[in-house]
Amino acid sequence: MSNATLERPETAAPNAFTQAELGWNAWLDPVPESALTERQKEGLVDIVRAKSAYFRLLAHDPDILRFRTLADKDIFYNTRAGLPRAERELAAAAVSRSNGCIYCASVHARFASTYSKRSDDVQRLLDEGVNVDLDPLWNAVVEASVALTATPVAFGPEHVRQLRAVGLDDLAIADLIHSAAFFNWANRLMLSLGEPEA
Amino acid sequence: MSTQQSTDVLDRLAGIAAGSSLDALRHERPETRRNVQASYEALFDAKDETGVSPAERFAVASFVALLHGDGTSAQHYLQHLEQAEGDRLSTLVREQAKRAAARGPYGTYPPGPLSREDTDGPVLAIGIADRAKLGERLTTALEHAHRLVFHPRDAKAPDFAALQAAGWSTAAIVTLSQIVAFLSFQIRAAHGLRVLGA
């Protein structure tokens, strides 16, 4: 085949979930760094993201990128009361594990490990899958995240009861809903616009 | 425009009344609330700059909401679709969604240890007669949306060929992907908040 050299070997794409850092290659042309307009730079929110092919690809539609990014930051970083950062990251990792986004799972499993200091438990989620038995709080967070990830959505009153039973208040549950819902946004972009590289 | 109804679309989809406990919870996260609404407006209210018409935007959003079986969201987007385009297209979209119903997420992993988790499910291929009615652009968009909704981990680089052949530019594909991905978030956030507030 004449274009064989343009196709990357199948083996370059990771075939297992990992907490290691992965690369990501876009399948469509990102906006070249040198060609970014002021509005596209604003869309990136943090100019360091100009180094990322993923964000420069999304910069083709800068406004939705900007508001997506600002929502993302608040959903995950605003920990004034509500759900602790570790459990938000756990939700992101569980959603990514359920949808099969190896790249997103790697990033947010690392964050979950960093904030919880429970790297072994996080690794078990990656290795064994979303039915893993961790502890009552983490099981409830993972189960709720997976139910929110199903299509049609399978999250119901039993999940809310379970989350309240492990001590989460309604703000924390709302944070969990946002974190899990948001990764259903992020996974679909990451999975469909390019692929990870080990 | 009614002054009674909240102008915040997620509030409307989740049935959140001013002064309710869920309203108070959402105001605990004003940045999230503002940027989720701004995301909606960037995709559905702003002037098109990427070559995706309002009818295409609402048709894809309606299809995604219908695939989720989320009546409230489907009604919202179908109403906008009918306002933009009349009933013909909304009828076609409803028919396609009925035929394309499935339960996700399913799909295939790169060959390896995760192959045992590979789950079969339908791949949407709209028939010749319906392709003619929908037009090639919208047909390929709905096929793409179906993959992203139900089996995002099956997305592959060659998938873009059909979209590109039907006239979708890179920027338009980014917008299309953001619409499907944003809806995947919005439907889950609305559903989760509805359950939490019940």
GROMACS .gro file of C-alpha atoms in nm:
model
  396
    1MET     CA    1   0.000   0.000   0.000
    2SER     CA    2   0.145   0.333  -0.104
    3ASN     CA    3   0.030   0.520   0.205
    4ALA     CA    4   0.139   0.250   0.451
    5THR     CA    5   0.404   0.472   0.604
    6LEU     CA    6   0.141   0.733   0.695
    7GLU     CA    7  -0.050   0.489   0.912
    8ARG     CA    8   0.083   0.444   1.258
    9PRO     CA    9   0.130   0.081   1.370
   10GLU     CA   10  -0.160  -0.066   1.564
   11THR     CA   11   0.072  -0.147   1.856
   12ALA     CA   12   0.129   0.222   1.936
   13ALA     CA   13  -0.222   0.254   2.081
   14PRO     CA   14  -0.231   0.133   2.444
   15ASN     CA   15  -0.458  -0.168   2.493
   16ALA     CA   16  -0.492  -0.156   2.872
   17PHE     CA   17  -0.590   0.103   3.133
   18THR     CA   18  -0.295   0.262   3.304
   19GLN     CA   19  -0.198   0.544   3.539
   20ALA     CA   20   0.110   0.613   3.326
   21GLU     CA   21   0.129   0.930   3.117
   22LEU     CA   22   0.008   0.877   2.762
   23GLY     CA   23   0.035   1.087   2.449
   24TRP     CA   24  -0.262   1.166   2.226
   25ASN     CA   25  -0.268   1.215   1.849
   26ALA     CA   26  -0.541   1.402   1.665
   27TRP     CA   27  -0.710   1.246   1.360
   28LEU     CA   28  -0.799   1.587   1.218
   29ASP     CA   29  -0.573   1.889   1.175
   30PRO     CA   30  -0.550   2.108   1.486
   31VAL     CA   31  -0.512   2.482   1.437
   32PRO     CA   32  -0.133   2.530   1.402
   33GLU     CA   33   0.012   2.698   1.710
   34SER     CA   34   0.145   2.988   1.502
   35ALA     CA   35  -0.195   3.044   1.339
   36LEU     CA   36  -0.406   3.072   1.657
   37THR     CA   37  -0.621   3.387   1.654
   38GLU     CA   38  -0.675   3.596   1.968
   39ARG     CA   39  -1.022   3.448   2.004
   40GLN     CA   40  -0.889   3.094   1.971
   41LYS     CA   41  -0.627   3.171   2.237
   42GLU     CA   42  -0.906   3.295   2.460
   43GLY     CA   43  -1.086   2.969   2.390
   44LEU     CA   44  -0.786   2.778   2.524
   45VAL     CA   45  -0.826   2.969   2.856
   46ASP     CA   46  -0.469   2.872   2.964
   47ILE     CA   47  -0.222   2.957   2.691
   48VAL     CA   48  -0.008   2.654   2.783
   49ARG     CA   49  -0.285   2.451   2.621
   50ALA     CA   50  -0.159   2.582   2.285
   51LYS     CA   51   0.096   2.299   2.318
   52SER     CA   52  -0.185   2.041   2.315
   53ALA     CA   53  -0.310   1.905   1.981
   54TYR     CA   54  -0.641   1.818   2.149
   55PHE     CA   55  -0.712   2.173   2.260
   56ARG     CA   56  -0.587   2.324   1.934
   57LEU     CA   57  -0.822   2.095   1.744
   58LEU     CA   58  -1.114   2.205   1.964
   59ALA     CA   59  -1.001   2.566   1.905
   60HIS     CA   60  -1.161   2.545   1.558
   61ASP     CA   61  -1.480   2.635   1.751
   62PRO     CA   62  -1.334   2.863   2.017
   63ASP     CA   63  -1.638   2.977   2.219
   64ILE     CA   64  -1.769   2.633   2.308
   65LEU     CA   65  -1.411   2.533   2.397
   66ARG     CA   66  -1.383   2.833   2.629
   67PHE     CA   67  -1.709   2.774   2.818
   68ARG     CA   68  -1.650   2.396   2.829
   69THR     CA   69  -1.310   2.459   2.983
   70LEU     CA   70  -1.437   2.710   3.240
   71ALA     CA   71  -1.717   2.469   3.340
   72ASP     CA   72  -1.465   2.183   3.364
   73LYS     CA   73  -1.236   2.383   3.593
   74ASP     CA   74  -1.514   2.481   3.831
   75ILE     CA   75  -1.667   2.132   3.839
   76PHE     CA   76  -1.333   1.979   3.937
   77TYR     CA   77  -1.137   2.252   4.117
   78ASN     CA   78  -1.400   2.440   4.316
   79THR     CA   79  -1.388   2.237   4.636
   80ARG     CA   80  -1.544   2.497   4.861
   81ALA     CA   81  -1.764   2.245   5.050
   82GLY     CA   82  -1.925   1.956   4.863
   83LEU     CA   83  -1.743   1.654   4.724
   84PRO     CA   84  -1.366   1.631   4.789
   85ARG     CA   85  -1.139   1.651   4.484
   86ALA     CA   86  -1.032   1.286   4.519
   87GLU     CA   87  -1.388   1.159   4.476
   88ARG     CA   88  -1.452   1.394   4.182
   89GLU     CA   89  -1.146   1.249   4.012
   90LEU     CA   90  -1.259   0.899   4.105
   91ALA     CA   91  -1.592   0.970   3.932
   92ALA     CA   92  -1.406   1.095   3.621
   93ALA     CA   93  -1.190   0.781   3.619
   94ALA     CA   94  -1.492   0.551   3.669
   95VAL     CA   95  -1.686   0.716   3.383
   96SER     CA   96  -1.379   0.689   3.159
   97ARG     CA   97  -1.333   0.324   3.260
   98SER     CA   98  -1.697   0.255   3.174
   99ASN     CA   99  -1.695   0.433   2.837
  100GLY     CA  100  -1.353   0.289   2.754
  101CYS     CA  101  -1.153   0.612   2.732
  102ILE     CA  102  -0.803   0.485   2.811
  103TYR     CA  103  -0.653   0.834   2.777
  104CYS     CA  104  -0.903   1.016   3.006
  105ALA     CA  105  -0.887   0.732   3.258
  106SER     CA  106  -0.507   0.760   3.275
  107VAL     CA  107  -0.516   1.131   3.356
  108HIS     CA  108  -0.794   1.116   3.613
  109ALA     CA  109  -0.678   0.793   3.775
  110ARG     CA  110  -0.347   0.971   3.839
  111PHE     CA  111  -0.532   1.268   3.991
  112ALA     CA  112  -0.751   1.035   4.200
  113SER     CA  113  -0.434   0.866   4.330
  114THR     CA  114  -0.265   1.198   4.403
  115TYR     CA  115  -0.558   1.340   4.600
  116SER     CA  116  -0.662   1.019   4.779
  117LYS     CA  117  -0.317   0.858   4.833
  118ARG     CA  118  -0.492   0.532   4.738
  119SER     CA  119  -0.308   0.449   4.419
  120ASP     CA  120  -0.355   0.072   4.469
  121ASP     CA  121  -0.734   0.106   4.494
  122VAL     CA  122  -0.738   0.330   4.188
  123GLN     CA  123  -0.531   0.073   4.003
  124ARG     CA  124  -0.780  -0.198   4.098
  125LEU     CA  125  -1.058   0.009   3.941
  126LEU     CA  126  -0.852   0.024   3.620
  127ASP     CA  127  -0.753  -0.345   3.629
  128GLU     CA  128  -1.072  -0.510   3.751
  129GLY     CA  129  -1.326  -0.267   3.610
  130VAL     CA  130  -1.621  -0.078   3.752
  131ASN     CA  131  -1.756  -0.371   3.958
  132VAL     CA  132  -1.449  -0.367   4.182
  133ASP     CA  133  -1.512  -0.369   4.559
  134LEU     CA  134  -1.321  -0.079   4.719
  135ASP     CA  135  -1.494   0.067   5.027
  136PRO     CA  136  -1.851   0.183   5.088
  137LEU     CA  137  -1.790   0.548   4.985
  138TRP     CA  138  -1.586   0.466   4.675
  139ASN     CA  139  -1.822   0.186   4.573
  140ALA     CA  140  -2.116   0.428   4.594
  141VAL     CA  141  -1.927   0.692   4.391
  142VAL     CA  142  -1.827   0.440   4.123
  143GLU     CA  143  -2.175   0.285   4.102
  144ALA     CA  144  -2.343   0.625   4.070
  145SER     CA  145  -2.091   0.736   3.805
  146VAL     CA  146  -2.147   0.420   3.602
  147ALA     CA  147  -2.526   0.453   3.628
  148LEU     CA  148  -2.495   0.813   3.504
  149THR     CA  149  -2.281   0.689   3.214
  150ALA     CA  150  -2.528   0.431   3.085
  151THR     CA  151  -2.744   0.524   2.786
  152PRO     CA  152  -3.032   0.551   2.860
  153VAL     CA  153  -2.920   0.697   3.194
  154ALA     CA  154  -2.967   0.444   3.476
  155PHE     CA  155  -2.912   0.675   3.777
  156GLY     CA  156  -3.205   0.653   4.016
  157PRO     CA  157  -3.325   0.720   4.373
  158GLU     CA  158  -3.140   0.410   4.495
  159HIS     CA  159  -2.808   0.575   4.401
  160VAL     CA  160  -2.900   0.894   4.587
  161ARG     CA  161  -2.997   0.689   4.893
  162GLN     CA  162  -2.668   0.500   4.878
  163LEU     CA  163  -2.466   0.822   4.848
  164ARG     CA  164  -2.648   0.977   5.142
  165ALA     CA  165  -2.593   0.658   5.342
  166VAL     CA  166  -2.215   0.692   5.304
  167GLY     CA  167  -2.234   1.049   5.432
  168LEU     CA  168  -2.258   1.272   5.125
  169ASP     CA  169  -2.478   1.581   5.150
  170ASP     CA  170  -2.680   1.710   4.855
  171LEU     CA  171  -2.412   1.955   4.741
  172ALA     CA  172  -2.160   1.669   4.730
  173ILE     CA  173  -2.407   1.456   4.534
  174ALA     CA  174  -2.468   1.744   4.292
  175ASP     CA  175  -2.088   1.773   4.252
  176LEU     CA  176  -2.070   1.402   4.175
  177ILE     CA  177  -2.350   1.431   3.919
  178HIS     CA  178  -2.165   1.717   3.749
  179SER     CA  179  -1.828   1.537   3.755
  180ALA     CA  180  -1.971   1.216   3.607
  181ALA     CA  181  -2.186   1.401   3.354
  182PHE     CA  182  -1.891   1.616   3.249
  183PHE     CA  183  -1.677   1.313   3.170
  184ASN     CA  184  -1.945   1.189   2.939
  185TRP     CA  185  -1.874   1.511   2.749
  186ALA     CA  186  -1.494   1.483   2.770
  187ASN     CA  187  -1.473   1.110   2.685
  188ARG     CA  188  -1.669   1.157   2.363
  189LEU     CA  189  -1.436   1.427   2.236
  190MET     CA  190  -1.120   1.246   2.339
  191LEU     CA  191  -1.234   0.910   2.197
  192SER     CA  192  -1.364   1.039   1.866
  193LEU     CA  193  -1.116   1.308   1.761
  194GLY     CA  194  -0.793   1.112   1.803
  195GLU     CA  195  -0.628   0.831   1.993
  196PRO     CA  196  -0.381   0.776   2.275
  197GLU     CA  197  -0.022   0.671   2.226
  198ALA     CA  198   0.184   0.482   2.482
  199MET     CA  199  -4.054   3.542   2.611
  200SER     CA  200  -4.202   3.426   2.937
  201THR     CA  201  -4.065   3.596   3.243
  202GLN     CA  202  -4.198   3.316   3.465
  203GLN     CA  203  -3.969   3.047   3.331
  204SER     CA  204  -3.600   3.042   3.417
  205THR     CA  205  -3.378   3.144   3.127
  206ASP     CA  206  -3.127   2.882   3.241
  207VAL     CA  207  -3.176   2.582   3.014
  208LEU     CA  208  -3.041   2.321   3.257
  209ASP     CA  209  -3.282   2.453   3.522
  210ARG     CA  210  -3.567   2.412   3.276
  211LEU     CA  211  -3.464   2.060   3.172
  212ALA     CA  212  -3.416   1.954   3.534
  213GLY     CA  213  -3.740   2.119   3.645
  214ILE     CA  214  -3.567   2.344   3.896
  215ALA     CA  215  -3.792   2.621   4.030
  216ALA     CA  216  -3.655   2.951   4.161
  217GLY     CA  217  -3.616   2.935   4.538
  218SER     CA  218  -3.612   2.553   4.553
  219SER     CA  219  -3.337   2.364   4.733
  220LEU     CA  220  -3.187   2.254   4.400
  221ASP     CA  221  -3.184   2.617   4.287
  222ALA     CA  222  -2.987   2.700   4.602
  223LEU     CA  223  -2.746   2.411   4.533
  224ARG     CA  224  -2.683   2.531   4.179
  225HIS     CA  225  -2.612   2.881   4.309
  226GLU     CA  226  -2.341   2.731   4.532
  227ARG     CA  227  -2.155   2.674   4.203
  228PRO     CA  228  -2.220   2.998   4.009
  229GLU     CA  229  -1.924   2.952   3.772
  230THR     CA  230  -2.046   2.609   3.668
  231ARG     CA  231  -2.401   2.733   3.629
  232ARG     CA  232  -2.293   3.030   3.417
  233ASN     CA  233  -2.055   2.837   3.192
  234VAL     CA  234  -2.290   2.545   3.132
  235GLN     CA  235  -2.549   2.796   3.013
  236ALA     CA  236  -2.285   2.978   2.805
  237SER     CA  237  -2.190   2.643   2.648
  238TYR     CA  238  -2.551   2.588   2.546
  239GLU     CA  239  -2.569   2.937   2.399
  240ALA     CA  240  -2.240   2.894   2.210
  241LEU     CA  241  -2.379   2.582   2.040
  242PHE     CA  242  -2.744   2.679   1.992
  243ASP     CA  243  -2.790   3.057   2.013
  244ALA     CA  244  -2.475   3.211   1.867
  245LYS     CA  245  -2.429   3.301   1.502
  246ASP     CA  246  -2.295   3.000   1.311
  247GLU     CA  247  -1.926   3.038   1.227
  248THR     CA  248  -1.826   2.679   1.154
  249GLY     CA  249  -2.077   2.591   0.883
  250VAL     CA  250  -2.334   2.399   1.086
  251SER     CA  251  -2.685   2.536   1.034
  252PRO     CA  252  -2.933   2.584   1.320
  253ALA     CA  253  -3.152   2.308   1.170
  254GLU     CA  254  -2.856   2.068   1.167
  255ARG     CA  255  -2.766   2.160   1.525
  256PHE     CA  256  -3.120   2.104   1.655
  257ALA     CA  257  -3.169   1.789   1.445
  258VAL     CA  258  -2.855   1.627   1.589
  259ALA     CA  259  -2.940   1.742   1.942
  260SER     CA  260  -3.296   1.606   1.909
  261PHE     CA  261  -3.160   1.274   1.784
  262VAL     CA  262  -2.914   1.250   2.076
  263ALA     CA  263  -3.186   1.332   2.331
  264LEU     CA  264  -3.421   1.075   2.173
  265LEU     CA  265  -3.147   0.809   2.179
  266HIS     CA  266  -3.111   0.876   2.552
  267GLY     CA  267  -3.485   0.829   2.596
  268ASP     CA  268  -3.492   1.165   2.775
  269GLY     CA  269  -3.838   1.303   2.699
  270THR     CA  270  -3.783   1.647   2.849
  271SER     CA  271  -3.463   1.713   2.657
  272ALA     CA  272  -3.603   1.564   2.337
  273GLN     CA  273  -3.907   1.790   2.359
  274HIS     CA  274  -3.685   2.096   2.407
  275TYR     CA  275  -3.470   2.032   2.101
  276LEU     CA  276  -3.751   1.900   1.879
  277GLN     CA  277  -3.945   2.219   1.949
  278HIS     CA  278  -3.648   2.427   1.835
  279LEU     CA  279  -3.602   2.203   1.532
  280GLU     CA  280  -3.965   2.249   1.435
  281GLN     CA  281  -3.937   2.624   1.478
  282ALA     CA  282  -3.629   2.631   1.255
  283GLU     CA  283  -3.739   2.382   0.994
  284GLY     CA  284  -4.104   2.277   1.029
  285ASP     CA  285  -4.227   1.924   1.101
  286ARG     CA  286  -4.079   1.727   0.813
  287LEU     CA  287  -3.728   1.694   0.955
  288SER     CA  288  -3.839   1.636   1.314
  289THR     CA  289  -4.059   1.348   1.195
  290LEU     CA  290  -3.763   1.193   1.012
  291VAL     CA  291  -3.537   1.234   1.314
  292ARG     CA  292  -3.797   1.071   1.540
  293GLU     CA  293  -3.828   0.775   1.302
  294GLN     CA  294  -3.451   0.728   1.285
  295ALA     CA  295  -3.415   0.749   1.663
  296LYS     CA  296  -3.684   0.485   1.713
  297ARG     CA  297  -3.502   0.250   1.477
  298ALA     CA  298  -3.161   0.327   1.626
  299ALA     CA  299  -3.246   0.261   1.991
  300ALA     CA  300  -2.980   0.069   2.186
  301ARG     CA  301  -2.819   0.048   2.528
  302GLY     CA  302  -2.467   0.182   2.577
  303PRO     CA  303  -2.181   0.203   2.631
  304TYR     CA  304  -2.062  -0.089   2.419
  305GLY     CA  305  -1.776  -0.135   2.176
  306THR     CA  306  -1.438  -0.288   2.112
  307TYR     CA  307  -1.097  -0.225   2.268
  308PRO     CA  308  -0.762  -0.244   2.091
  309PRO     CA  309  -0.674  -0.619   2.090
  310GLY     CA  310  -0.525  -0.728   2.423
  311PRO     CA  311  -0.627  -0.787   2.784
  312LEU     CA  312  -0.941  -0.571   2.748
  313SER     CA  313  -1.072  -0.776   2.455
  314ARG     CA  314  -1.267  -0.989   2.702
  315GLU     CA  315  -1.472  -0.676   2.777
  316ASP     CA  316  -1.561  -0.619   2.410
  317THR     CA  317  -1.937  -0.581   2.384
  318ASP     CA  318  -2.134  -0.604   2.063
  319GLY     CA  319  -2.401  -0.355   1.971
  320PRO     CA  320  -2.559  -0.202   1.664
  321VAL     CA  321  -2.376   0.027   1.424
  322LEU     CA  322  -2.618   0.271   1.265
  323ALA     CA  323  -2.625   0.255   0.885
  324ILE     CA  324  -2.917   0.458   0.753
  325GLY     CA  325  -3.078   0.298   0.444
  326ILE     CA  326  -3.077   0.445   0.095
  327ALA     CA  327  -3.435   0.575   0.099
  328ASP     CA  328  -3.389   0.756   0.431
  329ARG     CA  329  -3.049   0.890   0.324
  330ALA     CA  330  -3.221   1.057   0.032
  331LYS     CA  331  -3.482   1.212   0.259
  332LEU     CA  332  -3.234   1.333   0.521
  333GLY     CA  333  -2.962   1.433   0.276
  334GLU     CA  334  -2.608   1.298   0.293
  335ARG     CA  335  -2.486   1.568   0.535
  336LEU     CA  336  -2.744   1.499   0.802
  337THR     CA  337  -2.732   1.123   0.742
  338THR     CA  338  -2.359   1.106   0.813
  339ALA     CA  339  -2.403   1.339   1.113
  340LEU     CA  340  -2.669   1.112   1.267
  341GLU     CA  341  -2.454   0.804   1.208
  342HIS     CA  342  -2.163   0.981   1.378
  343ALA     CA  343  -2.388   1.092   1.665
  344HIS     CA  344  -2.515   0.735   1.715
  345ARG     CA  345  -2.159   0.606   1.748
  346LEU     CA  346  -2.065   0.879   1.996
  347VAL     CA  347  -2.378   0.827   2.205
  348PHE     CA  348  -2.368   0.447   2.233
  349HIS     CA  349  -2.020   0.322   2.148
  350PRO     CA  350  -1.768   0.604   2.155
  351ARG     CA  351  -1.474   0.367   2.201
  352ASP     CA  352  -1.536   0.233   1.848
  353ALA     CA  353  -1.451   0.570   1.688
  354LYS     CA  354  -1.171   0.538   1.431
  355ALA     CA  355  -0.985   0.782   1.206
  356PRO     CA  356  -1.148   0.650   0.883
  357ASP     CA  357  -1.494   0.740   1.025
  358PHE     CA  358  -1.431   1.098   0.918
  359ALA     CA  359  -1.416   1.005   0.550
  360ALA     CA  360  -1.796   0.977   0.526
  361LEU     CA  361  -1.848   1.312   0.700
  362GLN     CA  362  -1.586   1.481   0.485
  363ALA     CA  363  -1.732   1.335   0.165
  364ALA     CA  364  -2.069   1.478   0.270
  365GLY     CA  365  -1.916   1.825   0.306
  366TRP     CA  366  -1.830   1.845   0.677
  367SER     CA  367  -1.518   2.057   0.728
  368THR     CA  368  -1.282   2.005   1.021
  369ALA     CA  369  -1.433   2.302   1.207
  370ALA     CA  370  -1.786   2.172   1.139
  371ILE     CA  371  -1.689   1.823   1.266
  372VAL     CA  372  -1.556   1.984   1.585
  373THR     CA  373  -1.888   2.165   1.633
  374LEU     CA  374  -2.085   1.848   1.557
  375SER     CA  375  -1.878   1.648   1.807
  376GLN     CA  376  -1.921   1.921   2.069
  377ILE     CA  377  -2.299   1.913   2.020
  378VAL     CA  378  -2.317   1.536   2.077
  379ALA     CA  379  -2.072   1.552   2.367
  380PHE     CA  380  -2.239   1.854   2.533
  381LEU     CA  381  -2.581   1.688   2.506
  382SER     CA  382  -2.431   1.377   2.669
  383PHE     CA  383  -2.339   1.602   2.961
  384GLN     CA  384  -2.653   1.812   2.973
  385ILE     CA  385  -2.892   1.514   2.964
  386ARG     CA  386  -2.704   1.345   3.251
  387ALA     CA  387  -2.679   1.661   3.460
  388ALA     CA  388  -3.053   1.728   3.414
  389HIS     CA  389  -3.143   1.366   3.487
  390GLY     CA  390  -2.920   1.351   3.795
  391LEU     CA  391  -3.053   1.677   3.937
  392ARG     CA  392  -3.412   1.568   3.871
  393VAL     CA  393  -3.351   1.247   4.068
  394LEU     CA  394  -3.171   1.435   4.346
  395GLY     CA  395  -3.458   1.682   4.379
  396ALA     CA  396  -3.734   1.421   4.374
   0.00000   0.00000   0.00000
